[in-house]
Amino acid sequence: MCFCKNPETKKPYRKGACPKYKKPGHAQWYGRYDAPSTGGKRRQPRIGPFRTRAEAEAAVRAEILRTSLGGMPCAYKVTVNEYVQDWLVRNKPRLAPTSFEDYERIINNLLVPALGHLQLVKLLPHHLRALYRVLGSQSVVANELVPTVTERLAPARAHHGARKLKGTWQYPLSAKRIHKVHAVISSVLTEACDRGLLVNNPATHAGLPAVVKEPPLVWTQARIEAWRETGEKPAKVMVWTPEQCASFLRHLAATRERYVALYQLAMTRGLRSGELLNLRWTDIDLTAPGSFTIRGTKTPRSRRTIHLGQANVVALGHWRRSQRRERDNSALPWTHSGLVFTDQCGRQVSRHTLRERFIHLTGEAGLPPIRFHDLRHCAASLALASGIDLKIISETLGHSSHSFTADFYTNVMPHNDRQAAEAVFALLDHTPAGHDDARPRPSGQQ
């Protein structure tokens, strides 16, 4: 309600009757406070608008407290959208290209449409909780914030089952992906706290869904038969047996697959797709026994130097000669990228091309499906089956800790503990049931 008077009656207008009522800021409350001076000049930032005087007074008290704790004055003028766009520009040089693309996609397709209109200092934990609830479900009806967030995200949402491309998302997002979204938002807000725009980080108490780690399962014969009947994989992460791995490599050799060295290196040394596609010839030593250096894509432990093995040295040597022939005979301009694995023009192979080609080759070989990243798990399972120490496997894979390797691969090879099981029966001096002498007979019984 405003305090304007009717010029004819000289009386205040009734609520909503003022002709200026619909103008922005009219009939609303604003506040001013004395902020820390700069250069001896008095500063009185204006904050608002607010619907009631009580809201304005509470905001002024909160702002005085925030600035007294080191917060930056005039923060009410900065919206979430304005700050995150500035954050992207400032942090682009320090981020890897793929990481920046993911950050940009999360910010522009999720954070900005849902919460970008809010002033940064008014962003609270319950706003983020509402966002994560919407992302974790196809259709959520809960507190008053959730429908609003759902409506704002509608243009960026894709139908269930759609491919997760730039600008589109498959819903509901997994708990792991929501944790990634939260990590990006938390990084942005942490910097806002460091710069004095915020006193407390609202991402600290956002309430994230629990992530259930799915350990890999092996494609046993029973699981293959069940998959052929139902078409459903037993688990998201599946691993081939050593026999299935060998069958895949034989198929690559028989069909003269272009990237046979790449798939073999992934299966035997456990490189991530990003590590493979960014590998350079200057990082490889093909002198027996051969080694290569990974510059690292995730953690400091991912930067490592590991051995190739003689078979990989031979495969990479063949590939290098083939790549040079392509360069010399190419009718198109050749890109001198220095990368190990390139297309026919010397350009970097895209992850999408690599994964789609792998799916095609798996079907051709008549093997049960696994993801390209699961070749990394195959490398771990082959190493475990060979009796290699778990610490060495962890260092080869570049895991952040040895305990993660132990926890994740405890059941990846169901036959690893066969000797232990037989040793238990030997200790008990017990013959398996089904044999004639399965149980000791009472004395006198024939």
Coordinates of C-alpha atoms in Angstrom, one line a residue:
M1 CA 0.0 0.0 0.0
C2 CA 1.3 3.5 -0.9
F3 CA 0.7 6.8 0.7
C4 CA -0.4 8.7 -2.4
K5 CA -3.5 10.9 -2.1
N6 CA -6.3 11.5 -4.6
P7 CA -5.9 15.1 -5.8
E8 CA -9.6 15.5 -5.8
T9 CA -10.6 14.1 -2.5
K10 CA -7.3 14.8 -0.8
K11 CA -7.6 11.3 0.8
P12 CA -5.2 8.4 0.5
Y13 CA -6.0 5.9 -2.2
R14 CA -7.4 2.6 -1.2
K15 CA -5.1 -0.4 -1.6
G16 CA -4.4 -1.0 -5.3
A17 CA -6.3 2.1 -6.5
C18 CA -3.3 4.3 -7.0
P19 CA -2.6 4.9 -10.7
K20 CA 1.1 4.6 -10.0
Y21 CA 0.7 1.3 -8.2
K22 CA 1.9 -0.9 -11.0
K23 CA 5.1 1.1 -11.6
P24 CA 8.2 -0.8 -10.6
G25 CA 9.2 0.0 -7.1
H26 CA 6.1 2.0 -6.3
A27 CA 4.4 1.2 -3.0
Q28 CA 7.4 -0.9 -1.9
W29 CA 10.0 -0.4 0.8
Y30 CA 13.6 0.3 0.4
G31 CA 16.4 0.6 3.0
R32 CA 19.7 2.5 3.4
Y33 CA 22.6 1.9 5.7
D34 CA 26.1 3.3 6.4
A35 CA 28.6 1.0 4.6
P36 CA 32.4 1.1 5.2
S37 CA 33.7 4.3 3.5
T38 CA 36.2 4.2 0.7
G39 CA 38.6 7.1 0.2
G40 CA 37.0 9.1 3.0
K41 CA 33.6 9.2 1.2
R42 CA 30.4 8.3 2.9
R43 CA 28.6 5.3 1.4
Q44 CA 24.9 4.6 1.9
P45 CA 23.9 1.7 -0.4
R46 CA 20.2 1.4 -1.2
I47 CA 18.7 -2.1 -0.9
G48 CA 15.2 -3.3 -1.9
P49 CA 12.5 -3.3 -2.9
F50 CA 10.6 -5.1 -0.1
R51 CA 6.9 -5.7 0.3
T52 CA 6.7 -4.6 4.0
R53 CA 8.6 -2.2 6.3
A54 CA 9.5 -5.2 8.5
E55 CA 11.2 -7.0 5.6
A56 CA 13.1 -3.9 4.8
E57 CA 14.3 -3.4 8.4
A58 CA 15.3 -7.0 8.7
A59 CA 17.3 -6.8 5.4
V60 CA 19.0 -3.6 6.6
R61 CA 20.0 -5.3 9.9
A62 CA 21.3 -8.4 8.0
E63 CA 23.3 -6.2 5.6
I64 CA 24.9 -4.3 8.4
L65 CA 25.9 -7.5 10.1
R66 CA 27.2 -9.0 6.8
T67 CA 29.4 -5.9 6.0
S68 CA 30.7 -5.9 9.6
L69 CA 31.9 -9.4 9.1
G70 CA 33.8 -8.5 6.0
G71 CA 31.1 -8.7 3.3
M72 CA 31.2 -6.5 0.3
P73 CA 28.7 -3.5 0.3
C74 CA 26.1 -3.2 -2.5
A75 CA 25.9 -7.0 -3.0
Y76 CA 22.2 -6.7 -3.3
K77 CA 22.7 -5.3 -6.8
V78 CA 24.3 -8.5 -8.1
T79 CA 22.1 -11.3 -9.3
V80 CA 23.0 -15.0 -9.5
N81 CA 23.1 -14.8 -13.3
E82 CA 25.4 -11.8 -13.4
Y83 CA 27.8 -13.3 -11.0
V84 CA 28.0 -16.8 -12.6
Q85 CA 28.5 -15.3 -16.1
D86 CA 31.4 -13.2 -14.7
W87 CA 32.7 -16.3 -12.9
L88 CA 32.8 -18.2 -16.2
V89 CA 34.8 -15.5 -18.0
R90 CA 37.3 -15.2 -15.1
N91 CA 37.8 -18.9 -14.6
K92 CA 37.9 -20.1 -18.3
P93 CA 41.7 -19.9 -18.6
R94 CA 42.4 -22.2 -15.6
L95 CA 39.9 -24.9 -16.6
A96 CA 40.5 -27.7 -19.1
P97 CA 38.3 -27.3 -22.3
T98 CA 36.1 -30.3 -21.5
S99 CA 35.7 -29.2 -17.9
F100 CA 34.8 -25.7 -18.9
E101 CA 32.2 -27.0 -21.3
D102 CA 30.6 -29.0 -18.6
Y103 CA 30.7 -26.1 -16.1
E104 CA 29.1 -23.8 -18.7
R105 CA 26.4 -26.4 -19.6
I106 CA 25.5 -26.8 -15.9
I107 CA 25.4 -23.1 -15.2
N108 CA 23.6 -22.0 -18.4
N109 CA 21.1 -24.8 -18.6
L110 CA 20.3 -25.5 -14.9
L111 CA 21.5 -22.8 -12.5
V112 CA 20.7 -19.7 -14.5
P113 CA 17.2 -20.7 -15.7
A114 CA 16.1 -21.9 -12.2
L115 CA 17.8 -19.4 -9.9
G116 CA 19.5 -16.8 -12.0
H117 CA 16.8 -14.2 -11.3
L118 CA 17.6 -14.1 -7.6
Q119 CA 19.9 -11.6 -6.0
L120 CA 23.1 -13.4 -5.0
V121 CA 22.8 -12.5 -1.3
K122 CA 19.2 -13.9 -1.3
L123 CA 20.2 -17.3 -2.5
L124 CA 19.5 -19.7 0.3
P125 CA 20.0 -23.5 0.9
H126 CA 16.3 -24.2 0.4
H127 CA 16.6 -22.8 -3.2
L128 CA 19.3 -25.3 -4.0
R129 CA 17.4 -28.1 -2.3
A130 CA 14.4 -27.3 -4.5
L131 CA 16.6 -27.4 -7.6
Y132 CA 18.1 -30.7 -6.7
R133 CA 14.7 -32.2 -6.1
V134 CA 13.5 -31.2 -9.5
L135 CA 16.6 -32.6 -11.2
G136 CA 16.3 -35.9 -9.4
S137 CA 12.7 -36.5 -10.5
Q138 CA 10.7 -36.3 -13.7
S139 CA 7.7 -34.8 -12.0
V140 CA 7.9 -33.4 -8.5
V141 CA 5.2 -31.6 -6.5
A142 CA 6.4 -30.5 -3.1
N143 CA 6.9 -27.2 -1.4
E144 CA 6.1 -23.9 -3.2
L145 CA 9.6 -23.5 -4.6
V146 CA 9.6 -26.8 -6.5
P147 CA 6.9 -26.0 -9.1
T148 CA 8.5 -22.6 -9.7
V149 CA 11.9 -24.2 -10.4
T150 CA 10.2 -26.9 -12.6
E151 CA 8.5 -24.2 -14.7
R152 CA 11.7 -22.2 -15.1
L153 CA 13.6 -25.3 -16.2
A154 CA 10.9 -26.4 -18.7
P155 CA 12.7 -24.9 -21.8
A156 CA 15.9 -26.7 -20.9
R157 CA 14.4 -30.0 -20.0
A158 CA 14.3 -32.9 -22.6
H159 CA 11.9 -35.8 -22.8
H160 CA 12.9 -38.9 -20.9
G161 CA 15.4 -40.9 -22.8
A162 CA 16.8 -38.0 -24.9
R163 CA 20.5 -37.9 -25.5
K164 CA 22.4 -35.6 -23.1
L165 CA 23.7 -33.1 -25.6
K166 CA 24.6 -29.4 -25.2
G167 CA 21.4 -27.6 -24.1
T168 CA 19.4 -30.8 -23.4
W169 CA 19.3 -33.1 -20.4
Q170 CA 17.9 -36.6 -19.7
Y171 CA 15.7 -36.6 -16.6
P172 CA 15.8 -37.6 -13.9
L173 CA 19.5 -36.9 -13.4
S174 CA 21.4 -39.6 -11.4
A175 CA 22.5 -38.9 -7.9
K176 CA 26.1 -38.8 -9.1
R177 CA 25.3 -36.2 -11.7
I178 CA 23.4 -34.1 -9.2
H179 CA 26.5 -34.2 -7.0
K180 CA 28.5 -32.9 -10.0
V181 CA 26.0 -30.0 -10.4
H182 CA 26.3 -29.3 -6.7
A183 CA 30.1 -29.3 -7.0
V184 CA 30.0 -26.6 -9.7
I185 CA 27.5 -24.5 -7.8
S186 CA 29.5 -24.9 -4.6
S187 CA 32.7 -23.8 -6.4
V188 CA 31.1 -20.7 -7.7
L189 CA 29.6 -19.7 -4.3
T190 CA 32.8 -20.5 -2.4
E191 CA 34.6 -17.9 -4.6
A192 CA 31.7 -15.4 -3.9
C193 CA 32.4 -15.9 -0.2
D194 CA 36.1 -15.4 -0.7
R195 CA 35.4 -12.1 -2.5
G196 CA 33.2 -10.8 0.2
L197 CA 29.9 -11.0 -1.6
L198 CA 28.6 -13.7 0.7
V199 CA 29.3 -14.4 4.4
N200 CA 27.9 -18.0 4.4
N201 CA 27.9 -20.4 1.5
P202 CA 24.3 -21.6 0.9
A203 CA 25.6 -24.8 -0.8
T204 CA 27.0 -26.0 2.5
H205 CA 23.6 -27.3 3.7
A206 CA 21.9 -28.1 0.4
G207 CA 20.8 -31.7 1.2
L208 CA 22.1 -33.9 -1.6
P209 CA 20.8 -37.4 -2.6
A210 CA 22.9 -40.3 -1.5
V211 CA 25.2 -41.8 -4.2
V212 CA 25.1 -45.6 -4.3
K213 CA 28.3 -47.0 -5.7
E214 CA 27.7 -49.9 -8.1
P215 CA 30.6 -52.3 -8.2
P216 CA 31.3 -54.0 -11.5
L217 CA 29.8 -57.4 -12.3
V218 CA 31.4 -60.0 -14.6
W219 CA 29.5 -61.3 -17.6
T220 CA 29.1 -64.9 -16.5
Q221 CA 27.2 -67.3 -18.8
A222 CA 24.1 -67.1 -16.6
R223 CA 24.0 -63.3 -16.8
I224 CA 24.5 -63.4 -20.6
E225 CA 21.5 -65.8 -21.0
A226 CA 19.4 -63.6 -18.8
W227 CA 20.4 -60.5 -20.8
R228 CA 19.5 -62.2 -24.1
E229 CA 16.1 -63.1 -22.8
T230 CA 15.2 -59.7 -21.2
G231 CA 17.5 -57.3 -23.0
E232 CA 18.5 -55.7 -19.6
K233 CA 22.0 -55.5 -18.2
P234 CA 22.4 -56.9 -14.7
A235 CA 24.2 -53.7 -13.6
K236 CA 25.4 -50.5 -15.1
V237 CA 29.0 -51.4 -14.8
M238 CA 29.8 -54.8 -16.4
V239 CA 33.2 -56.4 -17.1
W240 CA 34.3 -59.1 -19.6
T241 CA 36.0 -62.2 -18.5
P242 CA 39.6 -62.8 -19.7
E243 CA 38.2 -65.1 -22.4
Q244 CA 35.8 -62.5 -23.6
C245 CA 38.6 -59.8 -23.6
A246 CA 40.8 -62.1 -25.7
S247 CA 37.9 -62.8 -28.1
F248 CA 37.4 -59.0 -28.6
L249 CA 41.1 -58.5 -29.4
R250 CA 41.1 -61.4 -31.9
H251 CA 38.1 -59.8 -33.6
L252 CA 39.9 -56.4 -33.9
A253 CA 42.9 -58.1 -35.4
A254 CA 40.8 -60.2 -37.9
T255 CA 38.8 -57.1 -39.1
R256 CA 42.0 -54.9 -39.2
E257 CA 40.3 -52.3 -37.0
R258 CA 41.9 -48.8 -37.3
Y259 CA 42.1 -48.2 -33.6
V260 CA 43.1 -51.6 -32.4
A261 CA 46.1 -50.2 -30.5
L262 CA 43.8 -47.7 -28.7
Y263 CA 41.4 -50.4 -27.6
Q264 CA 44.2 -52.8 -26.6
L265 CA 45.9 -50.0 -24.6
A266 CA 42.6 -49.2 -22.8
M267 CA 41.9 -52.9 -22.0
T268 CA 45.4 -53.7 -20.7
R269 CA 46.6 -50.5 -19.0
G270 CA 43.2 -49.0 -17.9
L271 CA 43.5 -45.5 -19.3
R272 CA 40.5 -43.2 -19.2
S273 CA 39.0 -42.0 -22.5
G274 CA 40.3 -38.4 -21.9
E275 CA 43.8 -39.7 -21.2
L276 CA 43.8 -41.8 -24.4
L277 CA 42.5 -39.1 -26.7
N278 CA 45.0 -36.5 -25.3
L279 CA 48.0 -38.8 -25.3
R280 CA 50.9 -37.4 -27.4
W281 CA 53.8 -39.1 -29.1
T282 CA 56.2 -37.0 -27.1
D283 CA 54.8 -38.7 -23.9
I284 CA 55.5 -42.2 -25.2
D285 CA 58.8 -44.2 -25.2
L286 CA 58.5 -47.2 -27.6
T287 CA 62.0 -48.5 -26.6
A288 CA 61.5 -51.9 -24.9
P289 CA 59.9 -52.4 -22.5
G290 CA 58.1 -49.2 -23.3
S291 CA 56.4 -46.6 -21.1
F292 CA 54.2 -43.5 -21.4
T293 CA 53.4 -40.5 -19.2
I294 CA 49.9 -39.4 -18.4
R295 CA 49.7 -35.7 -17.9
G296 CA 46.6 -36.1 -15.7
T297 CA 43.0 -35.2 -16.1
K298 CA 41.4 -35.6 -12.6
T299 CA 43.6 -35.7 -9.5
P300 CA 47.3 -35.3 -8.9
R301 CA 47.6 -39.1 -8.7
S302 CA 46.3 -39.3 -12.2
R303 CA 49.6 -37.8 -13.4
R304 CA 51.7 -40.9 -13.7
T305 CA 54.3 -42.9 -15.8
I306 CA 53.5 -46.5 -16.4
H307 CA 54.9 -49.3 -18.6
L308 CA 53.3 -50.3 -21.9
G309 CA 54.2 -54.0 -22.2
Q310 CA 55.7 -55.6 -25.3
A311 CA 52.4 -56.2 -27.0
N312 CA 51.4 -52.5 -26.7
V313 CA 54.8 -51.4 -27.9
V314 CA 54.4 -53.5 -31.1
A315 CA 50.8 -52.3 -31.6
L316 CA 51.7 -48.6 -31.2
G317 CA 54.7 -49.0 -33.5
H318 CA 52.4 -50.4 -36.2
W319 CA 49.9 -47.6 -35.6
R320 CA 52.6 -44.9 -35.8
R321 CA 53.8 -46.1 -39.2
S322 CA 50.2 -46.3 -40.4
Q323 CA 49.6 -42.8 -39.2
R324 CA 52.6 -41.5 -41.0
R325 CA 51.5 -43.1 -44.3
E326 CA 48.1 -41.4 -43.9
R327 CA 49.8 -38.1 -43.4
D328 CA 52.0 -38.5 -46.5
N329 CA 49.2 -39.7 -48.7
S330 CA 46.4 -37.5 -47.4
A331 CA 44.6 -35.5 -50.1
L332 CA 43.3 -33.1 -47.4
P333 CA 45.2 -30.7 -45.3
W334 CA 46.9 -32.6 -42.4
T335 CA 46.6 -31.2 -38.8
H336 CA 49.9 -31.6 -37.0
S337 CA 48.4 -32.1 -33.6
G338 CA 51.1 -34.4 -32.2
L339 CA 48.4 -36.7 -30.8
V340 CA 48.8 -40.4 -30.8
F341 CA 45.2 -41.3 -31.9
T342 CA 43.8 -39.1 -34.7
D343 CA 41.4 -39.3 -37.6
Q344 CA 42.4 -39.5 -41.2
C345 CA 43.2 -35.8 -41.2
G346 CA 45.3 -35.7 -38.0
R347 CA 42.6 -34.2 -35.9
Q348 CA 41.7 -35.4 -32.4
V349 CA 39.1 -38.2 -32.2
S350 CA 35.9 -37.2 -30.4
R351 CA 34.7 -39.2 -27.4
H352 CA 31.3 -39.7 -29.1
T353 CA 33.0 -41.3 -32.2
L354 CA 35.1 -43.5 -30.0
R355 CA 32.2 -44.8 -27.9
E356 CA 29.9 -45.3 -30.9
R357 CA 32.6 -47.3 -32.7
F358 CA 33.2 -49.4 -29.7
I359 CA 29.5 -50.3 -29.4
H360 CA 29.5 -51.3 -33.1
L361 CA 32.6 -53.5 -32.6
T362 CA 31.2 -55.2 -29.5
G363 CA 28.1 -56.2 -31.5
E364 CA 30.2 -57.5 -34.4
A365 CA 32.2 -59.6 -32.0
G366 CA 29.1 -61.2 -30.6
L367 CA 30.0 -60.1 -27.0
P368 CA 27.7 -58.9 -24.3
P369 CA 27.6 -55.0 -24.0
I370 CA 29.9 -53.0 -21.9
R371 CA 30.7 -49.2 -22.0
F372 CA 34.0 -48.0 -23.3
H373 CA 34.9 -46.8 -19.8
D374 CA 34.4 -50.4 -18.6
L375 CA 37.5 -51.4 -20.5
R376 CA 39.3 -49.7 -17.6
H377 CA 37.5 -52.1 -15.2
C378 CA 38.5 -54.9 -17.5
A379 CA 42.2 -53.9 -17.1
A380 CA 41.8 -54.0 -13.3
S381 CA 40.1 -57.4 -13.4
L382 CA 42.8 -58.8 -15.7
A383 CA 45.5 -57.5 -13.4
L384 CA 43.7 -59.0 -10.3
A385 CA 43.3 -62.3 -12.0
S386 CA 47.0 -62.3 -12.8
G387 CA 47.8 -61.9 -9.1
I388 CA 49.2 -58.4 -9.3
D389 CA 49.4 -56.5 -6.0
L390 CA 46.4 -54.2 -5.4
K391 CA 48.6 -51.2 -4.6
I392 CA 50.3 -51.5 -8.1
I393 CA 46.9 -51.8 -9.7
S394 CA 45.7 -48.6 -7.9
E395 CA 48.8 -46.7 -9.0
T396 CA 48.5 -47.9 -12.6
L397 CA 44.9 -46.8 -12.8
G398 CA 45.6 -43.5 -11.1
H399 CA 43.0 -43.8 -8.4
S400 CA 42.9 -41.2 -5.6
S401 CA 43.5 -43.8 -2.9
H402 CA 44.3 -47.5 -2.6
S403 CA 41.2 -48.1 -0.4
F404 CA 39.0 -47.0 -3.3
T405 CA 40.5 -49.7 -5.5
A406 CA 40.1 -52.3 -2.9
D407 CA 36.4 -51.4 -2.2
F408 CA 35.4 -51.1 -5.8
Y409 CA 37.0 -54.3 -7.2
T410 CA 36.3 -56.7 -4.3
N411 CA 33.8 -58.8 -6.3
V412 CA 35.0 -58.0 -9.9
M413 CA 36.4 -61.5 -10.3
P414 CA 34.2 -64.1 -8.6
H415 CA 36.8 -66.9 -9.1
N416 CA 39.6 -65.0 -7.4
D417 CA 38.9 -66.6 -4.0
R418 CA 38.4 -70.2 -5.4
Q419 CA 41.7 -71.3 -3.8
A420 CA 40.7 -69.8 -0.5
A421 CA 37.4 -71.7 -0.6
E422 CA 39.1 -75.0 -1.4
A423 CA 41.6 -74.4 1.3
V424 CA 38.8 -74.1 3.9
F425 CA 37.4 -77.4 2.9
A426 CA 40.8 -79.0 3.0
L427 CA 41.3 -77.7 6.6
L428 CA 37.9 -79.2 7.6
D429 CA 38.9 -82.4 5.8
H430 CA 35.4 -82.4 4.2
T431 CA 34.5 -83.9 0.8
P432 CA 31.9 -81.9 -1.1
A433 CA 28.3 -83.3 -1.0
G434 CA 27.3 -85.6 -3.8
H435 CA 30.2 -88.0 -3.5
D436 CA 29.8 -91.5 -2.2
D437 CA 31.9 -90.6 0.9
A438 CA 30.3 -87.2 1.4
R439 CA 29.5 -87.8 5.0
P440 CA 31.3 -90.1 7.5
R441 CA 29.3 -93.2 8.2
P442 CA 28.4 -94.5 11.7
S443 CA 30.5 -97.5 12.8
G444 CA 29.0 -100.8 11.7
Q445 CA 26.9 -99.2 8.8
Q446 CA 27.7 -100.7 5.4

